[in-house]
CSV table of C-alpha atoms in Angstrom, one decimal:
chain,number,residue,atom,x,y,z
A,1,MET,CA,-0.1,0.0,0.0
A,2,SER,CA,1.5,3.4,-1.1
A,3,LYS,CA,1.9,6.0,1.6
A,4,VAL,CA,-0.4,9.0,1.1
A,5,LYS,CA,1.2,12.4,1.8
A,6,LYS,CA,-0.8,14.1,4.5
A,7,GLN,CA,-2.0,17.5,4.1
A,8,SER,CA,-3.4,20.1,6.6
A,9,ASP,CA,-6.6,21.6,6.4
A,10,LYS,CA,-4.9,24.7,5.2
A,11,ASN,CA,-3.1,23.2,2.5
A,12,ALA,CA,-5.8,20.7,1.3
A,13,PRO,CA,-6.8,21.8,-2.4
A,14,LYS,CA,-10.4,22.9,-2.4
A,15,GLY,CA,-13.1,23.4,-5.1
A,16,GLN,CA,-16.6,24.3,-4.8
A,17,ILE,CA,-20.1,23.0,-5.3
A,18,ARG,CA,-23.2,25.2,-6.1
A,19,ILE,CA,-26.7,24.5,-4.4
A,20,ILE,CA,-29.2,24.7,-7.4
A,21,ALA,CA,-32.4,25.3,-5.8
A,22,GLY,CA,-34.5,25.6,-2.6
A,23,GLN,CA,-33.6,27.7,0.6
A,24,PHE,CA,-30.0,27.9,-0.1
A,25,ARG,CA,-30.3,28.4,-3.8
A,26,GLY,CA,-26.9,29.8,-5.3
A,27,ARG,CA,-25.0,29.3,-2.2
A,28,LYS,CA,-21.5,28.0,-3.1
A,29,LEU,CA,-19.8,25.6,-0.7
A,30,PRO,CA,-16.0,24.7,-0.5
A,31,VAL,CA,-15.3,21.1,-1.2
A,32,LEU,CA,-12.2,19.0,-0.8
A,33,MET,CA,-10.4,18.0,-4.1
A,34,ALA,CA,-9.0,14.4,-3.4
A,35,ASP,CA,-8.6,11.2,-5.1
A,36,GLY,CA,-12.0,9.3,-5.2
A,37,LEU,CA,-14.1,12.2,-4.3
A,38,ARG,CA,-16.0,13.4,-7.4
A,39,PRO,CA,-18.9,16.1,-6.8
A,40,THR,CA,-22.0,15.3,-9.0
A,41,THR,CA,-22.0,17.6,-11.7
A,42,ASP,CA,-24.7,20.4,-11.8
A,43,ARG,CA,-26.2,18.8,-14.9
A,44,VAL,CA,-26.8,15.4,-13.3
A,45,LYS,CA,-27.7,17.0,-10.0
A,46,GLU,CA,-30.7,19.0,-11.7
A,47,THR,CA,-31.9,16.0,-13.5
A,48,VAL,CA,-31.8,13.8,-10.4
A,49,PHE,CA,-33.7,16.4,-8.1
A,50,ASN,CA,-36.1,17.0,-11.1
A,51,TRP,CA,-37.0,13.3,-10.7
A,52,LEU,CA,-37.1,13.6,-6.8
A,53,MET,CA,-39.1,16.7,-6.8
A,54,PRO,CA,-42.5,15.0,-5.8
A,55,TYR,CA,-40.9,13.2,-2.9
A,56,ILE,CA,-38.1,15.4,-1.2
A,57,GLN,CA,-40.3,17.3,1.0
A,58,ASP,CA,-40.0,16.0,4.6
A,59,ALA,CA,-37.7,13.1,3.5
A,60,ASN,CA,-35.3,11.5,5.9
A,61,CYS,CA,-32.3,11.0,3.6
A,62,LEU,CA,-29.0,9.3,3.9
A,63,ASP,CA,-26.0,10.0,1.7
A,64,CYS,CA,-23.7,7.0,2.1
A,65,PHE,CA,-20.6,8.2,0.4
A,66,ALA,CA,-21.1,11.9,1.0
A,67,GLY,CA,-17.9,13.2,-0.3
A,68,SER,CA,-18.6,16.8,-1.2
A,69,GLY,CA,-22.1,16.8,0.2
A,70,GLY,CA,-23.6,18.0,-2.9
A,71,LEU,CA,-26.6,15.7,-2.9
A,72,GLY,CA,-27.2,15.8,0.9
A,73,PHE,CA,-26.9,19.8,0.9
A,74,GLU,CA,-29.3,19.9,-2.1
A,75,ALA,CA,-32.0,17.6,-0.5
A,76,ILE,CA,-31.8,19.9,2.7
A,77,SER,CA,-32.1,22.9,0.5
A,78,ARG,CA,-35.1,21.5,-1.2
A,79,GLY,CA,-37.1,20.5,2.0
A,80,ALA,CA,-35.8,17.2,3.2
A,81,SER,CA,-36.3,16.9,7.0
A,82,ALA,CA,-33.0,15.6,7.8
A,83,VAL,CA,-30.0,14.4,6.0
A,84,THR,CA,-27.2,11.9,7.3
A,85,LEU,CA,-24.0,12.6,5.5
A,86,VAL,CA,-21.6,9.5,6.0
A,87,GLU,CA,-17.8,10.1,4.8
A,88,LEU,CA,-14.8,8.2,5.4
A,89,ASN,CA,-12.1,10.8,4.4
A,90,LYS,CA,-11.5,12.7,7.6
A,91,LEU,CA,-10.7,16.2,5.9
A,92,ALA,CA,-13.8,15.8,3.6
A,93,ALA,CA,-16.0,15.1,6.8
A,94,GLN,CA,-14.5,18.1,8.4
A,95,LEU,CA,-15.3,20.4,5.7
A,96,LEU,CA,-18.8,18.8,5.6
A,97,LYS,CA,-19.4,19.8,9.1
A,98,ASP,CA,-17.9,23.3,8.5
A,99,ASN,CA,-20.3,23.6,5.6
A,100,LYS,CA,-23.3,22.6,7.9
A,101,ALA,CA,-22.3,25.3,10.3
A,102,LEU,CA,-22.1,27.8,7.5
A,103,LEU,CA,-25.6,26.9,6.3
A,104,LYS,CA,-26.7,26.9,10.1
A,105,ALA,CA,-28.4,23.4,8.9
A,106,ASP,CA,-29.1,21.6,12.3
A,107,ASN,CA,-31.0,18.9,10.5
A,108,ILE,CA,-27.9,17.5,9.0
A,109,GLN,CA,-25.7,14.9,10.7
A,110,VAL,CA,-22.2,14.3,9.5
A,111,ILE,CA,-20.6,10.9,10.5
A,112,GLN,CA,-16.9,10.2,9.6
A,113,GLN,CA,-17.0,6.4,9.1
A,114,ASN,CA,-16.6,3.8,6.4
A,115,ALA,CA,-20.1,3.8,4.8
A,116,LEU,CA,-20.4,-0.2,4.7
A,117,ASP,CA,-19.7,-0.2,8.5
A,118,PHE,CA,-22.4,2.4,9.1
A,119,LEU,CA,-24.8,0.5,7.1
A,120,HIS,CA,-23.9,-2.8,8.7
A,121,ASN,CA,-24.7,-1.2,12.2
A,122,ASN,CA,-27.6,1.2,11.1
A,123,GLN,CA,-30.7,1.2,13.1
A,124,GLN,CA,-32.8,3.9,11.2
A,125,SER,CA,-35.1,3.9,8.1
A,126,TYR,CA,-34.6,6.2,5.5
A,127,SER,CA,-36.9,7.3,2.8
A,128,LEU,CA,-34.4,8.6,0.3
A,129,VAL,CA,-30.8,7.3,-0.1
A,130,PHE,CA,-28.0,8.4,-2.1
A,131,ILE,CA,-25.4,5.7,-3.2
A,132,ASP,CA,-22.6,7.6,-5.1
A,133,PRO,CA,-19.4,5.7,-4.0
A,134,PRO,CA,-15.7,5.9,-5.4
A,135,PHE,CA,-15.6,4.1,-8.8
A,136,ARG,CA,-14.3,0.7,-9.6
A,137,LYS,CA,-14.6,-0.8,-6.1
A,138,GLY,CA,-17.9,-2.7,-6.4
A,139,LEU,CA,-19.2,-0.6,-3.5
A,140,ALA,CA,-22.6,0.2,-4.9
A,141,GLN,CA,-23.5,-3.3,-4.8
A,142,GLN,CA,-22.2,-4.0,-1.5
A,143,ALA,CA,-23.9,-0.8,-0.2
A,144,ALA,CA,-27.1,-1.9,-1.8
A,145,GLN,CA,-27.2,-5.2,-0.1
A,146,LEU,CA,-26.4,-3.9,3.4
A,147,LEU,CA,-29.0,-1.1,2.9
A,148,ASN,CA,-31.7,-3.9,1.6
A,149,GLU,CA,-31.2,-5.8,5.0
A,150,LYS,CA,-32.2,-2.7,7.1
A,151,GLY,CA,-32.6,1.0,6.6
A,152,LEU,CA,-35.3,1.6,4.1
A,153,THR,CA,-38.9,2.7,4.5
A,154,ASP,CA,-41.2,0.3,2.4
A,155,ASP,CA,-41.4,2.7,-0.4
A,156,ALA,CA,-37.9,4.4,-0.2
A,157,LEU,CA,-36.1,5.9,-3.2
A,158,ILE,CA,-32.5,5.0,-3.9
A,159,TYR,CA,-30.4,7.0,-6.3
A,160,VAL,CA,-27.3,5.0,-7.3
A,161,GLU,CA,-24.5,6.5,-9.5
A,162,MET,CA,-21.7,4.4,-11.0
A,163,GLU,CA,-19.3,4.3,-13.9
A,164,THR,CA,-20.5,3.1,-17.1
A,165,ASP,CA,-17.8,0.6,-17.8
A,166,HIS,CA,-18.5,-1.1,-14.5
A,167,ASN,CA,-22.4,-0.7,-14.3
A,168,THR,CA,-23.4,-4.4,-13.9
A,169,GLN,CA,-23.4,-4.3,-10.2
A,170,ILE,CA,-26.5,-5.9,-9.0
A,171,MET,CA,-29.3,-4.1,-7.0
A,172,PRO,CA,-31.9,-5.9,-4.9
A,173,SER,CA,-34.4,-7.8,-7.0
A,174,HIS,CA,-37.4,-6.0,-5.5
A,175,TRP,CA,-35.9,-2.5,-6.2
A,176,GLN,CA,-37.9,-1.3,-9.1
A,177,LEU,CA,-36.0,1.1,-11.5
A,178,LEU,CA,-37.8,4.2,-12.2
A,179,LYS,CA,-35.4,6.2,-14.1
A,180,GLU,CA,-32.0,5.7,-15.8
A,181,LYS,CA,-29.8,8.1,-17.5
A,182,VAL,CA,-26.1,8.4,-18.8
A,183,ALA,CA,-23.9,11.3,-18.7
A,184,GLY,CA,-20.3,10.8,-20.1
A,185,GLN,CA,-18.6,8.0,-18.0
A,186,VAL,CA,-21.5,8.0,-15.4
A,187,VAL,CA,-24.7,6.0,-15.4
A,188,TYR,CA,-27.1,7.1,-12.9
A,189,ARG,CA,-30.4,5.4,-11.7
A,190,LEU,CA,-33.3,6.0,-9.4
A,191,TYR,CA,-34.9,2.8,-7.9
A,192,GLN,CA,-37.9,2.4,-5.6
A,193,ASN,CA,-38.0,0.0,-2.8
A,194,SER,CA,-41.1,-2.1,-3.2
A,195,ALA,CA,-40.6,-5.0,-0.9
A,196,ASP,CA,-44.3,-5.7,0.0
């Protein structure tokens, strides 16, 4: 395993994301630029939240591989009741906490932990879940299986983003595919839990 050069908070390279709509519309938030952290593009985010518009109000959301927090912050801005952001990278998780404070969003919880460990021990049920993991590690399928065991309301919506050249990861059989789109190297899908 190669050694990763440690960076201080001050020296960590940063980019930014923009909240597209809702309460925090137009706000720009700093994000960490690091390997494996890919903020969802505005174009994809706009499409996804158009899909979610009828369901976002008062949703209890989970962003499993939060990264920049772009999906979770957008969900809060558009009326979700609560968002849990799970992020393994320590600096990225700290920046999520800083951005939560910047927005004064008390209904956001940031957890610095491996998403699979979090899902394995999860005791809550979520009505909207974002699965947008680092690519080429098979994490979407692993997260989906854990989430399926516990963590979803009966009609929960699950957004899954993965690379187009590795999009054969299998989702639970009773997740109904509602929407699917491809943008460049990314395929993104919206499923609904229909376990009854």
